[in-house]
Amino acid sequence: MAKKILVTGGTGFIGSALVRRLVKDGYDVRVFDNNSRGVESRLDDVKNDLELVVGDIRSPEDVSRATAGVDSVHHLAFVNGTEFFYSKPELVLEVGVKGMMNVLDACIEHNVGDLVLASSSEVYQTPPAVPTDESAPLSVPDPLNPRYSYGGGKIISELLTINYGRKLFERAVIFRPHNVYGADMGWEHVLPQFILRMNGLMQDNDADPLPFPIQGTGEETRAFVYIDDFTDGVMNVVEQGEHLNIYHIGTQDEVAIADVAREVGRALGREIEIVPGALQKGGTKRRCPDITKLAALGYTPKISLAEGIKHTADWYVAHADKAPAK
């Protein structure tokens, strides 16, 4: 009999990609989401092959109902998107902390011994070394800055998973995504915002190169991982990850944000000129994971940044009419 897995946050960008992969690989999948930010249509191609439970991760009753009868919980439900860290920090923490406690309580209630937690690179904010391995110290540099609502919530989630996991779970394992991107990833992230803003500027400006304002100097770096590669990495963790272990998922291709913007320009058919601006307080200058630990489980990213950005840009330009009004 196929292993039955509950995926919380399963209609979100990352959650739905994981759900489709689990179904493809033969797992029996139950999805839990309230669709406040997720979209059920992301699962249209597999909707007849899964069970969908609509509920709120903040509700103990809803989470308990969704957890009954499963073999493993993959907990991805969280409020993501940098805009929300600043505008709704109390919601980010409520969903993060209440949701984590509800998942743990439901697993204990229903004797579910396997838990996989989606954390984040935001837990260590400004890392002491780049590339950064899983042993980097976790940090909330300024509790007064609402940005750290997200990283703080993920730190709490990691601590709860590890310390409940020691005695109450057969396996509790954590993965930290690093700048996952792709088509239909939402509207509140840097790549969709670059694509849509640049596409809009192109309609009104024939300048070559096209002036393109950004936050910061553009020298800030990230390492982006395309959603298909990322999902491969999650499956390595799901199938081989060891109890009380943490795994970084991403690429080690560290790239300057200015070069990311230029790559978006190439995908849209224009050369651009970076116009530096102020960086939001709390932004990190460099971030790139060390993926040695996951590579030992067989993980190898395959999709280049240029290829991934082209796929992503094509989708956002085609769906620009669906972007929320500012």
mmCIF file with all atom_site columns, C-alpha atoms in Angstrom, residues 43 47 99 159 172 179 189 219 221 279 283 310 317 323:
data_model
loop_
_atom_site.group_PDB
_atom_site.id
_atom_site.type_symbol
_atom_site.label_atom_id
_atom_site.label_alt_id
_atom_site.label_comp_id
_atom_site.label_asym_id
_atom_site.label_entity_id
_atom_site.label_seq_id
_atom_site.pdbx_PDB_ins_code
_atom_site.Cartn_x
_atom_site.Cartn_y
_atom_site.Cartn_z
_atom_site.occupancy
_atom_site.B_iso_or_equiv
_atom_site.pdbx_formal_charge
_atom_site.auth_seq_id
_atom_site.auth_comp_id
_atom_site.auth_asym_id
_atom_site.auth_atom_id
_atom_site.pdbx_PDB_model_num
ATOM 1  C CA . LEU A 1 43  ? -3.435 21.034 -8.874  1.00 0.00 ? 43  LEU A CA 1
ATOM 2  C CA . LYS A 1 47  ? -6.944 16.703 -8.717  1.00 0.00 ? 47  LYS A CA 1
ATOM 3  C CA . GLY A 1 99  ? 0.369  26.175 12.751  1.00 0.00 ? 99  GLY A CA 1
ATOM 4  C CA . LEU A 1 159 ? 13.222 24.396 17.401  1.00 0.00 ? 159 LEU A CA 1
ATOM 5  C CA . ALA A 1 172 ? 11.713 14.596 12.081  1.00 0.00 ? 172 ALA A CA 1
ATOM 6  C CA . ASN A 1 179 ? 15.284 31.426 -3.411  1.00 0.00 ? 179 ASN A CA 1
ATOM 7  C CA . HIS A 1 189 ? 8.730  38.149 -4.868  1.00 0.00 ? 189 HIS A CA 1
ATOM 8  C CA . GLU A 1 219 ? 25.792 44.003 -6.034  1.00 0.00 ? 219 GLU A CA 1
ATOM 9  C CA . THR A 1 221 ? 23.800 38.352 -4.299  1.00 0.00 ? 221 THR A CA 1
ATOM 10 C CA . LEU A 1 279 ? 17.806 48.900 0.168   1.00 0.00 ? 279 LEU A CA 1
ATOM 11 C CA . GLY A 1 283 ? 17.974 43.017 3.535   1.00 0.00 ? 283 GLY A CA 1
ATOM 12 C CA . LYS A 1 310 ? 12.915 32.553 -19.528 1.00 0.00 ? 310 LYS A CA 1
ATOM 13 C CA . VAL A 1 317 ? 4.014  38.223 -19.266 1.00 0.00 ? 317 VAL A CA 1
ATOM 14 C CA . ALA A 1 323 ? -1.485 40.706 -11.247 1.00 0.00 ? 323 ALA A CA 1
#
